[in-house]
Amino acid sequence: MAKNMQPILKRCKALGISPTVMGINKETRRNPKPGRRKQSEYAVQLNEKQKAKFIYGVLEKQFRHYYELASKTQGVTGENLLQLLERRLDNVVYRLGFANTRREARQMVNHGHITVNGKRVDIPSYQVSPGEVISIREKSRGSEHVKQILEKNAATMIPKWLELNRETLQGKVVALSERSDIDFDINETLIVELYSK
């Protein structure tokens, strides 16, 4: 399956994203370039779409599919789109603090370290639903790397639509995410405008 292998810090700088959004606590050392000329409306909309795609690690075909689903769902299309992205299993694993970055969460899911309702799921784009329980496989918990991740993320703030039992390492989806749960700067209206042209 295709995946985005662009250098994270370089791409963050180009899109105007803080690396902390990606789970990385360092800044690029490159010198900032002089200000560019004013962007066209299309360029601003495209940049917003590229930002969302990069943050969630989704390529164009799948992102377009999410947009089409969001536009058919009742409610505000832009908010529906962000909700679908938030409900991805790799994102939920990251949000629960089971991985340091979404890329790492995606790898953990691909390698079969994550279970949903006690069954192994290795599809990063799997859409979680309220009531489902996400946990790290029993066999994987003893891994030194997993222990380090959990120790590092012990103080991670869990969004209110998720619940985490740190003792049993089980996370539960208690509701669907809301717009206020998105903790980074993104204007989903611009994405909708771009696709609806």
Coordinates of N, CA, C and O in Angstrom, one line a residue:
M1 N 0.8 -1.2 0.0 CA 0.0 0.0 0.0 C 0.9 1.3 0.0 O 1.9 1.3 0.7
A2 N 0.5 2.3 -0.8 CA 1.2 3.5 -0.9 C 1.2 4.3 0.4 O 0.2 4.2 1.1
K3 N 2.3 4.9 0.7 CA 2.3 5.7 2.0 C 3.2 6.9 1.8 O 4.1 7.0 0.9
N4 N 3.0 8.0 2.5 CA 3.7 9.2 2.4 C 5.0 9.1 3.2 O 5.0 8.9 4.4
M5 N 6.1 9.2 2.5 CA 7.5 9.1 3.1 C 8.2 10.4 3.1 O 9.4 10.4 3.2
Q6 N 7.5 11.5 3.0 CA 8.2 12.8 3.0 C 8.8 13.1 4.3 O 8.3 12.7 5.4
P7 N 10.0 13.9 4.3 CA 10.6 14.2 5.6 C 9.6 15.1 6.4 O 9.1 16.1 5.9
I8 N 9.3 14.7 7.6 CA 8.3 15.4 8.4 C 8.6 16.9 8.7 O 7.8 17.7 8.4
L9 N 9.8 17.2 9.2 CA 10.1 18.6 9.5 C 10.0 19.5 8.3 O 9.5 20.6 8.4
K10 N 10.6 19.0 7.2 CA 10.6 19.8 5.9 C 9.2 20.1 5.5 O 8.8 21.2 5.1
R11 N 8.3 19.1 5.5 CA 6.9 19.2 5.1 C 6.1 20.1 6.0 O 5.3 20.9 5.6
C12 N 6.4 19.9 7.3 CA 5.7 20.8 8.3 C 6.0 22.3 8.1 O 5.1 23.1 8.1
K13 N 7.3 22.6 7.7 CA 7.6 23.9 7.5 C 6.9 24.4 6.2 O 6.4 25.6 6.2
A14 N 6.9 23.6 5.2 CA 6.2 24.0 3.9 C 4.7 24.3 4.1 O 4.2 25.2 3.5
L15 N 4.1 23.5 5.0 CA 2.7 23.6 5.2 C 2.3 24.5 6.3 O 1.1 24.8 6.5
G16 N 3.3 25.0 7.0 CA 3.0 25.9 8.2 C 2.4 25.2 9.4 O 1.6 25.7 10.1
I17 N 2.8 23.9 9.6 CA 2.3 23.1 10.7 C 3.4 23.1 11.8 O 4.6 22.9 11.5
S18 N 3.0 23.1 13.0 CA 4.0 22.9 14.1 C 4.3 21.4 14.2 O 3.4 20.6 14.1
P19 N 5.6 21.0 14.3 CA 5.9 19.6 14.3 C 5.3 18.8 15.5 O 5.1 17.6 15.5
T20 N 4.9 19.6 16.6 CA 4.2 18.9 17.7 C 2.9 18.3 17.3 O 2.5 17.3 17.9
V21 N 2.3 18.8 16.3 CA 1.0 18.3 15.8 C 1.3 16.8 15.3 O 0.4 16.0 15.4
M22 N 2.5 16.6 14.8 CA 2.9 15.3 14.2 C 3.4 14.4 15.3 O 3.8 13.3 15.0
G23 N 3.5 14.9 16.5 CA 4.1 14.1 17.6 C 5.6 14.2 17.8 O 6.2 13.4 18.4
I24 N 6.1 15.3 17.1 CA 7.6 15.5 17.2 C 7.9 16.8 17.9 O 7.4 17.8 17.6
N25 N 8.8 16.7 18.9 CA 9.1 17.9 19.7 C 10.4 18.5 19.3 O 11.3 18.7 20.1
K26 N 10.6 18.8 18.0 CA 11.7 19.6 17.6 C 11.4 20.4 16.4 O 10.4 20.1 15.7
E27 N 12.1 21.5 16.2 CA 11.9 22.4 15.1 C 13.0 22.2 14.0 O 14.1 21.7 14.3
T28 N 12.7 22.6 12.8 CA 13.7 22.5 11.7 C 14.8 23.6 12.0 O 14.4 24.7 12.5
R29 N 16.0 23.3 11.6 CA 17.1 24.3 11.8 C 17.3 25.1 10.5 O 18.2 25.9 10.5
R30 N 16.6 24.8 9.5 CA 16.8 25.6 8.2 C 16.4 27.1 8.4 O 15.5 27.4 9.2
N31 N 17.1 27.9 7.7 CA 16.8 29.3 7.8 C 15.5 29.6 7.1 O 15.3 29.1 6.0
P32 N 14.6 30.4 7.7 CA 13.4 30.8 7.0 C 13.7 31.6 5.7 O 14.5 32.4 5.7
K33 N 12.9 31.2 4.6 CA 13.1 32.0 3.4 C 12.3 33.3 3.5 O 11.3 33.4 4.2
P34 N 12.7 34.3 2.7 CA 11.9 35.5 2.7 C 10.5 35.3 2.3 O 10.2 34.3 1.6
G35 N 9.6 36.1 2.8 CA 8.1 35.9 2.6 C 7.8 35.8 1.1 O 8.3 36.5 0.2
R36 N 6.9 34.9 0.8 CA 6.5 34.7 -0.6 C 5.4 35.6 -0.9 O 4.7 36.2 -0.1
R37 N 5.1 35.8 -2.3 CA 4.0 36.7 -2.7 C 2.7 36.1 -2.2 O 2.6 34.9 -1.9
K38 N 1.7 36.9 -2.3 CA 0.4 36.6 -1.8 C -0.2 35.3 -2.6 O -0.1 35.3 -3.8
Q39 N -0.7 34.4 -1.8 CA -1.2 33.2 -2.5 C -2.6 33.4 -3.0 O -3.4 34.2 -2.5
S40 N -2.9 32.7 -4.1 CA -4.3 32.8 -4.7 C -5.2 32.0 -3.8 O -4.8 31.2 -2.9
E41 N -6.5 32.2 -4.0 CA -7.5 31.5 -3.3 C -7.4 30.0 -3.4 O -7.5 29.3 -2.4
Y42 N -7.1 29.6 -4.6 CA -6.9 28.1 -4.9 C -5.7 27.6 -4.1 O -5.8 26.5 -3.5
A43 N -4.6 28.3 -4.1 CA -3.4 27.9 -3.4 C -3.7 27.7 -1.9 O -3.2 26.8 -1.3
V44 N -4.5 28.7 -1.3 CA -4.8 28.6 0.1 C -5.6 27.4 0.4 O -5.4 26.6 1.4
Q45 N -6.6 27.1 -0.4 CA -7.5 25.9 -0.3 C -6.7 24.6 -0.4 O -6.8 23.7 0.4
L46 N -5.8 24.6 -1.4 CA -5.0 23.4 -1.7 C -4.1 23.2 -0.5 O -3.9 22.0 -0.1
N47 N -3.5 24.2 0.0 CA -2.6 24.1 1.2 C -3.3 23.5 2.4 O -2.7 22.6 3.1
E48 N -4.5 23.9 2.6 CA -5.3 23.4 3.7 C -5.6 21.9 3.5 O -5.5 21.1 4.5
K49 N -5.9 21.5 2.3 CA -6.1 20.1 2.0 C -4.9 19.2 2.2 O -4.9 18.2 2.9
Q50 N -3.7 19.8 1.7 CA -2.5 19.1 1.9 C -2.1 18.9 3.3 O -1.5 17.9 3.7
K51 N -2.4 19.9 4.1 CA -2.1 19.9 5.6 C -2.9 18.8 6.2 O -2.3 18.0 7.0
A52 N -4.2 18.7 5.9 CA -5.0 17.6 6.5 C -4.5 16.2 6.1 O -4.4 15.3 6.9
K53 N -4.2 16.1 4.8 CA -3.7 14.8 4.3 C -2.4 14.4 5.0 O -2.2 13.2 5.3
F54 N -1.5 15.4 5.1 CA -0.2 15.1 5.7 C -0.3 14.7 7.2 O 0.3 13.8 7.7
I55 N -1.1 15.5 8.0 CA -1.3 15.2 9.4 C -1.8 13.8 9.6 O -1.3 13.1 10.5
Y56 N -2.8 13.4 8.9 CA -3.5 12.1 9.1 C -2.8 11.0 8.3 O -3.2 9.8 8.4
G57 N -1.8 11.3 7.4 CA -1.1 10.3 6.7 C -2.0 9.6 5.6 O -1.9 8.4 5.4
V58 N -2.8 10.4 5.0 CA -3.7 9.9 3.9 C -3.4 10.4 2.6 O -3.1 11.6 2.4
L59 N -3.4 9.5 1.6 CA -3.1 10.0 0.2 C -4.4 10.4 -0.5 O -5.5 10.2 0.0
E60 N -4.2 11.0 -1.7 CA -5.3 11.7 -2.4 C -6.6 10.8 -2.6 O -7.7 11.3 -2.3
K61 N -6.4 9.6 -3.1 CA -7.6 8.8 -3.5 C -8.4 8.5 -2.2 O -9.6 8.6 -2.3
Q62 N -7.8 8.2 -1.1 CA -8.5 7.9 0.1 C -9.1 9.1 0.7 O -10.2 9.1 1.2
F63 N -8.4 10.2 0.6 CA -8.9 11.5 1.1 C -10.1 11.9 0.4 O -11.1 12.4 1.0
R64 N -10.1 11.8 -0.9 CA -11.3 12.1 -1.8 C -12.5 11.2 -1.3 O -13.6 11.7 -1.3
H65 N -12.2 9.9 -1.1 CA -13.3 9.0 -0.6 C -13.9 9.5 0.7 O -15.1 9.5 0.8
Y66 N -13.0 9.9 1.6 CA -13.5 10.5 2.9 C -14.4 11.7 2.6 O -15.5 11.9 3.3
Y67 N -14.0 12.6 1.7 CA -14.8 13.8 1.4 C -16.2 13.4 0.9 O -17.2 13.9 1.3
E68 N -16.2 12.4 -0.1 CA -17.5 12.0 -0.6 C -18.4 11.4 0.4 O -19.6 11.6 0.4
L69 N -17.8 10.6 1.3 CA -18.6 10.0 2.4 C -19.2 11.1 3.3 O -20.3 11.1 3.7
A70 N -18.3 12.1 3.6 CA -18.7 13.2 4.5 C -19.8 14.0 3.9 O -20.7 14.5 4.6
S71 N -19.7 14.2 2.5 CA -20.7 15.0 1.9 C -22.1 14.3 1.8 O -23.1 15.0 1.7
K72 N -22.1 13.0 1.9 CA -23.3 12.2 1.9 C -23.9 12.1 3.3 O -25.1 11.6 3.4
T73 N -23.1 12.3 4.3 CA -23.6 12.2 5.7 C -24.3 13.4 6.2 O -23.9 14.5 5.8
Q74 N -25.3 13.3 7.0 CA -26.1 14.4 7.5 C -25.2 15.3 8.4 O -24.4 14.7 9.2
G75 N -25.3 16.6 8.3 CA -24.5 17.4 9.1 C -23.6 18.3 8.2 O -23.7 18.4 7.0
V76 N -22.6 19.0 8.8 CA -21.7 19.9 8.1 C -20.6 19.0 7.5 O -19.9 18.3 8.2
T77 N -20.4 19.2 6.2 CA -19.5 18.3 5.4 C -18.0 18.4 6.0 O -17.4 17.4 6.2
G78 N -17.6 19.6 6.3 CA -16.2 19.8 6.8 C -16.0 19.1 8.1 O -15.0 18.4 8.3
E79 N -16.9 19.2 9.0 CA -16.8 18.6 10.3 C -17.0 17.0 10.2 O -16.3 16.3 10.9
N80 N -17.8 16.6 9.3 CA -17.9 15.1 9.0 C -16.6 14.6 8.5 O -16.2 13.5 8.9
L81 N -15.9 15.3 7.7 CA -14.7 14.9 7.1 C -13.6 14.7 8.2 O -13.0 13.7 8.3
L82 N -13.5 15.7 9.1 CA -12.6 15.6 10.2 C -12.9 14.5 11.1 O -12.0 13.8 11.6
Q83 N -14.2 14.2 11.3 CA -14.6 13.2 12.2 C -14.2 11.8 11.6 O -13.7 10.9 12.3
L84 N -14.4 11.6 10.3 CA -14.0 10.4 9.6 C -12.5 10.2 9.8 O -12.0 9.0 10.0
L85 N -11.7 11.2 9.7 CA -10.2 11.1 9.8 C -9.8 10.8 11.2 O -8.9 10.0 11.5
E86 N -10.5 11.4 12.2 CA -10.3 11.1 13.6 C -10.6 9.7 14.0 O -10.0 9.1 14.9
R87 N -11.6 9.1 13.3 CA -12.0 7.8 13.7 C -11.2 6.7 13.1 O -11.4 5.5 13.3
R88 N -10.2 7.0 12.3 CA -9.2 6.0 11.7 C -8.5 5.3 12.9 O -8.1 6.0 13.9
L89 N -8.3 4.0 12.8 CA -7.7 3.3 13.9 C -6.3 3.8 14.2 O -6.0 3.9 15.4
D90 N -5.5 4.1 13.2 CA -4.2 4.6 13.5 C -4.2 5.9 14.3 O -3.4 6.1 15.2
N91 N -5.1 6.8 14.0 CA -5.3 8.0 14.7 C -5.7 7.8 16.1 O -5.2 8.4 17.1
V92 N -6.6 6.8 16.3 CA -7.1 6.5 17.7 C -6.0 6.0 18.5 O -5.8 6.3 19.7
V93 N -5.2 5.1 17.9 CA -4.0 4.5 18.6 C -3.1 5.6 19.1 O -2.6 5.7 20.2
Y94 N -2.8 6.6 18.2 CA -2.0 7.7 18.5 C -2.6 8.6 19.6 O -1.9 9.0 20.6
R95 N -3.9 8.9 19.5 CA -4.6 9.7 20.5 C -4.6 9.1 21.9 O -4.6 9.8 22.9
L96 N -4.6 7.7 21.9 CA -4.6 7.0 23.2 C -3.2 7.0 23.8 O -3.1 6.6 25.0
G97 N -2.2 7.5 23.1 CA -0.8 7.4 23.6 C -0.1 6.1 23.5 O 0.9 5.9 24.1
F98 N -0.7 5.2 22.6 CA -0.1 3.9 22.4 C 1.1 4.0 21.4 O 1.8 3.1 21.1
A99 N 1.2 5.2 20.7 CA 2.3 5.5 19.8 C 2.7 6.9 19.9 O 1.9 7.8 20.3
N100 N 4.0 7.2 19.5 CA 4.5 8.6 19.6 C 4.0 9.5 18.4 O 3.9 10.7 18.6
T101 N 3.8 8.9 17.3 CA 3.3 9.6 16.1 C 2.3 8.8 15.4 O 2.1 7.6 15.6
R102 N 1.5 9.5 14.5 CA 0.5 8.7 13.7 C 1.2 7.7 12.8 O 0.7 6.7 12.5
R103 N 2.4 8.0 12.3 CA 3.1 7.1 11.4 C 3.5 5.8 12.2 O 3.4 4.7 11.7
E104 N 3.9 6.0 13.4 CA 4.3 4.9 14.3 C 3.0 4.1 14.6 O 3.1 2.8 14.6
A105 N 1.9 4.8 14.8 CA 0.6 4.1 15.1 C 0.2 3.3 13.9 O -0.3 2.1 14.1
R106 N 0.4 3.8 12.8 CA 0.0 3.1 11.5 C 0.8 1.8 11.4 O 0.3 0.7 11.1
Q107 N 2.1 1.9 11.7 CA 3.0 0.8 11.7 C 2.6 -0.3 12.7 O 2.6 -1.5 12.4
M108 N 2.3 0.2 13.9 CA 1.8 -0.8 15.0 C 0.6 -1.6 14.5 O 0.5 -2.8 14.7
V109 N -0.4 -0.8 13.9 CA -1.6 -1.5 13.4 C -1.2 -2.5 12.3 O -1.7 -3.6 12.3
N110 N -0.4 -2.0 11.3 CA 0.0 -2.9 10.2 C 0.7 -4.2 10.7 O 0.5 -5.2 10.1
H111 N 1.4 -4.1 11.8 CA 2.2 -5.2 12.3 C 1.4 -6.1 13.2 O 1.9 -7.0 13.8
G112 N 0.1 -5.8 13.4 CA -0.8 -6.6 14.2 C -0.6 -6.5 15.7 O -1.0 -7.4 16.4
H113 N -0.1 -5.3 16.2 CA 0.0 -5.1 17.6 C -1.2 -4.6 18.3 O -1.3 -4.5 19.5
I114 N -2.3 -4.3 17.5 CA -3.5 -3.6 18.1 C -4.7 -4.5 17.9 O -4.9 -5.2 16.9
T115 N -5.5 -4.6 18.9 CA -6.8 -5.3 18.8 C -8.0 -4.4 19.0 O -7.9 -3.4 19.7
V116 N -9.1 -4.7 18.4 CA -10.3 -4.0 18.5 C -11.4 -5.0 19.0 O -11.6 -6.0 18.4
N117 N -11.9 -4.8 20.2 CA -12.9 -5.7 20.8 C -12.2 -7.1 21.0 O -12.9 -8.1 20.7
G118 N -10.9 -7.2 21.3 CA -10.2 -8.4 21.5 C -9.8 -9.1 20.2 O -9.1 -10.2 20.3
K119 N -10.1 -8.6 19.0 CA -9.7 -9.2 17.8 C -8.6 -8.4 17.1 O -8.7 -7.2 17.1
R120 N -7.6 -9.0 16.6 CA -6.5 -8.3 15.9 C -7.0 -7.6 14.7 O -7.7 -8.2 13.8
V121 N -6.7 -6.3 14.5 CA -7.1 -5.6 13.3 C -5.8 -5.0 12.8 O -5.1 -4.3 13.5
D122 N -5.5 -5.2 11.5 CA -4.3 -4.7 10.9 C -4.5 -3.7 9.8 O -3.7 -3.6 8.8
I123 N -5.7 -3.0 9.8 CA -6.1 -2.1 8.8 C -6.1 -0.7 9.4 O -7.0 -0.3 10.2
P124 N -5.1 0.2 9.1 CA -5.0 1.5 9.8 C -6.2 2.4 9.5 O -6.5 3.2 10.3
S125 N -6.9 2.2 8.4 CA -8.0 3.0 8.0 C -9.3 2.5 8.6 O -10.4 3.1 8.4
Y126 N -9.3 1.5 9.4 CA -10.5 0.9 10.0 C -11.2 2.0 10.8 O -10.5 2.7 11.6
Q127 N -12.5 2.2 10.6 CA -13.3 3.2 11.3 C -13.8 2.7 12.6 O -14.6 1.8 12.6
V128 N -13.3 3.3 13.7 CA -13.8 2.8 15.0 C -15.2 3.4 15.3 O -15.5 4.5 14.8
S129 N -15.9 2.8 16.1 CA -17.3 3.2 16.5 C -17.4 3.3 18.0 O -16.7 2.6 18.7
P130 N -18.4 4.1 18.4 CA -18.6 4.2 19.9 C -18.9 2.8 20.5 O -19.6 2.0 19.9
G131 N -18.2 2.6 21.6 CA -18.4 1.3 22.3 C -17.3 0.3 22.0 O -17.1 -0.7 22.8
E132 N -16.5 0.6 21.0 CA -15.4 -0.4 20.7 C -14.2 -0.1 21.6 O -13.9 1.0 22.0
V133 N -13.5 -1.3 21.9 CA -12.4 -1.2 22.9 C -11.1 -1.5 22.1 O -11.0 -2.5 21.4
I134 N -10.2 -0.6 22.2 CA -8.9 -0.7 21.5 C -7.8 -1.0 22.5 O -7.7 -0.3 23.5
S135 N -7.0 -2.0 22.2 CA -5.9 -2.2 23.2 C -4.7 -2.8 22.4 O -4.7 -3.2 21.3
I136 N -3.6 -2.8 23.2 CA -2.3 -3.4 22.6 C -2.4 -4.9 22.9 O -2.7 -5.3 24.0
R137 N -2.0 -5.7 21.9 CA -2.1 -7.2 22.0 C -1.2 -7.6 23.2 O -0.2 -7.0 23.5
E138 N -1.7 -8.6 23.9 CA -1.0 -9.2 25.1 C 0.4 -9.5 24.8 O 1.3 -9.1 25.6
K139 N 0.7 -10.1 23.7 CA 2.0 -10.5 23.3 C 3.0 -9.3 23.1 O 4.2 -9.4 23.3
S140 N 2.4 -8.2 22.6 CA 3.2 -7.0 22.3 C 3.5 -6.2 23.5 O 4.4 -5.4 23.4
R141 N 2.8 -6.3 24.6 CA 3.0 -5.5 25.8 C 4.3 -5.6 26.4 O 4.8 -4.7 27.1
G142 N 4.9 -6.8 26.3 CA 6.2 -7.1 26.9 C 7.4 -6.5 26.1 O 8.5 -6.4 26.6
S143 N 7.1 -6.0 24.9 CA 8.2 -5.4 24.1 C 8.8 -4.2 24.7 O 8.1 -3.3 25.2
E144 N 10.1 -4.1 24.7 CA 10.8 -3.0 25.3 C 10.4 -1.6 24.7 O 10.2 -0.6 25.3
H145 N 10.2 -1.7 23.3 CA 9.8 -0.5 22.6 C 8.5 0.0 23.0 O 8.2 1.2 23.3
V146 N 7.5 -0.9 23.1 CA 6.2 -0.6 23.6 C 6.2 0.0 25.0 O 5.5 1.0 25.3
K147 N 7.0 -0.6 25.9 CA 7.1 -0.1 27.3 C 7.6 1.3 27.3 O 7.1 2.2 28.0
Q148 N 8.6 1.6 26.4 CA 9.2 3.0 26.4 C 8.1 4.0 25.9 O 8.0 5.1 26.4
I149 N 7.3 3.6 24.9 CA 6.3 4.5 24.3 C 5.3 4.8 25.4 O 4.9 6.0 25.6
L150 N 4.8 3.8 26.1 CA 3.8 4.0 27.1 C 4.3 4.8 28.3 O 3.6 5.7 28.8
E151 N 5.6 4.6 28.6 CA 6.2 5.4 29.7 C 6.3 6.9 29.3 O 5.9 7.8 30.0
K152 N 6.7 7.1 28.0 CA 6.9 8.5 27.5 C 5.5 9.2 27.4 O 5.4 10.4 27.7
N153 N 4.5 8.5 27.1 CA 3.1 9.1 26.9 C 2.2 8.9 28.1 O 1.0 9.1 27.9
A154 N 2.8 8.6 29.2 CA 1.9 8.4 30.4 C 1.1 9.6 30.8 O 0.0 9.5 31.4
A155 N 1.6 10.8 30.5 CA 0.9 12.0 30.9 C 0.1 12.6 29.7 O -0.4 13.7 29.8
T156 N 0.0 11.9 28.6 CA -0.7 12.4 27.4 C -2.2 12.7 27.7 O -2.9 11.9 28.4
M157 N -2.7 13.8 27.3 CA -4.1 14.2 27.4 C -4.9 13.4 26.4 O -4.6 13.4 25.2
I158 N -5.9 12.7 26.9 CA -6.8 11.9 26.1 C -8.0 12.7 25.7 O -8.6 13.3 26.6
P159 N -8.4 12.8 24.4 CA -9.6 13.5 24.0 C -10.8 13.0 24.8 O -10.9 11.8 25.1
K160 N -11.8 13.8 25.0 CA -13.0 13.4 25.8 C -13.8 12.4 25.1 O -14.6 11.7 25.8
W161 N -13.7 12.2 23.8 CA -14.4 11.1 23.1 C -13.8 9.7 23.3 O -14.4 8.7 22.8
L162 N -12.6 9.7 23.9 CA -12.0 8.4 24.2 C -11.8 8.3 25.7 O -11.7 9.3 26.4
E163 N -11.7 7.0 26.1 CA -11.5 6.7 27.6 C -10.3 5.8 27.6 O -10.2 4.8 26.8
L164 N -9.4 5.9 28.6 CA -8.3 5.0 28.7 C -8.1 4.5 30.1 O -8.1 5.3 31.1
N165 N -8.0 3.2 30.2 CA -7.6 2.5 31.5 C -6.1 2.2 31.4 O -5.7 1.3 30.7
R166 N -5.3 3.0 32.1 CA -3.9 2.8 32.0 C -3.4 1.5 32.6 O -2.3 1.1 32.3
E167 N -4.2 1.0 33.5 CA -3.8 -0.3 34.1 C -3.9 -1.5 33.2 O -3.0 -2.3 33.0
T168 N -5.0 -1.5 32.5 CA -5.3 -2.6 31.5 C -4.8 -2.3 30.1 O -4.9 -3.2 29.2
L169 N -4.4 -1.1 29.9 CA -4.0 -0.6 28.6 C -5.1 -0.8 27.5 O -4.9 -1.3 26.4
Q170 N -6.3 -0.4 28.0 CA -7.5 -0.5 27.1 C -8.1 0.8 26.9 O -8.4 1.5 27.9
G171 N -8.3 1.2 25.7 CA -9.0 2.4 25.3 C -10.4 2.2 24.8 O -10.6 1.1 24.2
K172 N -11.3 3.0 25.1 CA -12.7 2.8 24.7 C -13.2 4.1 24.0 O -12.9 5.2 24.4
V173 N -13.9 3.9 22.8 CA -14.5 5.0 22.1 C -15.8 5.2 22.8 O -16.7 4.4 22.7
V174 N -16.0 6.4 23.5 CA -17.2 6.6 24.2 C -18.2 7.5 23.4 O -19.4 7.6 23.8
A175 N -17.7 8.2 22.4 CA -18.6 9.0 21.6 C -17.9 9.3 20.3 O -16.7 8.9 20.1
L176 N -18.5 10.0 19.3 CA -17.9 10.4 18.1 C -17.2 11.7 18.4 O -17.6 12.5 19.3
S177 N -16.1 12.0 17.8 CA -15.3 13.2 18.0 C -16.1 14.4 17.5 O -16.9 14.3 16.6
E178 N -15.9 15.6 18.2 CA -16.5 16.8 17.8 C -15.5 17.8 17.2 O -14.3 17.5 17.4
R179 N -15.9 18.8 16.6 CA -15.0 19.8 16.0 C -14.1 20.4 17.0 O -12.9 20.6 16.8
S180 N -14.6 20.6 18.2 CA -13.7 21.2 19.3 C -12.6 20.2 19.8 O -11.7 20.6 20.5
D181 N -12.7 18.9 19.4 CA -11.7 18.0 19.8 C -10.4 18.1 18.9 O -9.4 17.5 19.2
I182 N -10.5 18.8 17.8 CA -9.3 18.9 16.9 C -8.4 19.9 17.5 O -8.7 21.1 17.7
D183 N -7.2 19.5 17.9 CA -6.3 20.3 18.6 C -5.2 21.0 17.8 O -4.1 21.3 18.2
F184 N -5.5 21.1 16.5 CA -4.5 21.9 15.6 C -5.3 22.8 14.7 O -6.5 22.6 14.5
D185 N -4.6 23.7 14.1 CA -5.2 24.8 13.3 C -5.5 24.3 11.9 O -4.6 24.0 11.1
I186 N -6.8 24.1 11.6 CA -7.2 23.7 10.2 C -8.5 24.3 9.9 O -9.4 24.3 10.7
N187 N -8.6 24.7 8.6 CA -9.9 25.3 8.2 C -10.5 24.4 7.2 O -10.2 24.4 6.0
E188 N -11.4 23.5 7.7 CA -12.0 22.5 6.9 C -12.9 23.0 5.8 O -13.2 22.4 4.7
T189 N -13.4 24.3 6.0 CA -14.3 24.9 5.0 C -13.6 25.1 3.7 O -14.2 25.0 2.6
L190 N -12.3 25.4 3.8 CA -11.5 25.7 2.6 C -11.4 24.4 1.8 O -11.4 24.4 0.6
I191 N -11.3 23.2 2.5 CA -11.2 21.9 1.8 C -12.5 21.6 1.1 O -12.4 21.2 -0.1
V192 N -13.6 21.9 1.7 CA -14.9 21.6 1.1 C -15.1 22.5 -0.1 O -15.5 22.1 -1.2
E193 N -14.6 23.8 0.0 CA -14.7 24.7 -1.1 C -13.9 24.2 -2.3 O -14.3 24.3 -3.5
L194 N -12.7 23.7 -2.0 CA -11.8 23.2 -3.1 C -12.5 22.0 -3.8 O -12.5 22.0 -5.0
Y195 N -13.1 21.1 -3.1 CA -13.6 19.9 -3.7 C -15.0 20.2 -4.4 O -15.4 19.4 -5.3
S196 N -15.7 21.2 -3.9 CA -17.0 21.4 -4.4 C -17.0 22.3 -5.7 O -18.0 22.7 -6.2
K197 N -15.8 22.7 -6.2 CA -15.7 23.5 -7.4 C -16.2 22.7 -8.6 O -15.9 21.5 -8.7

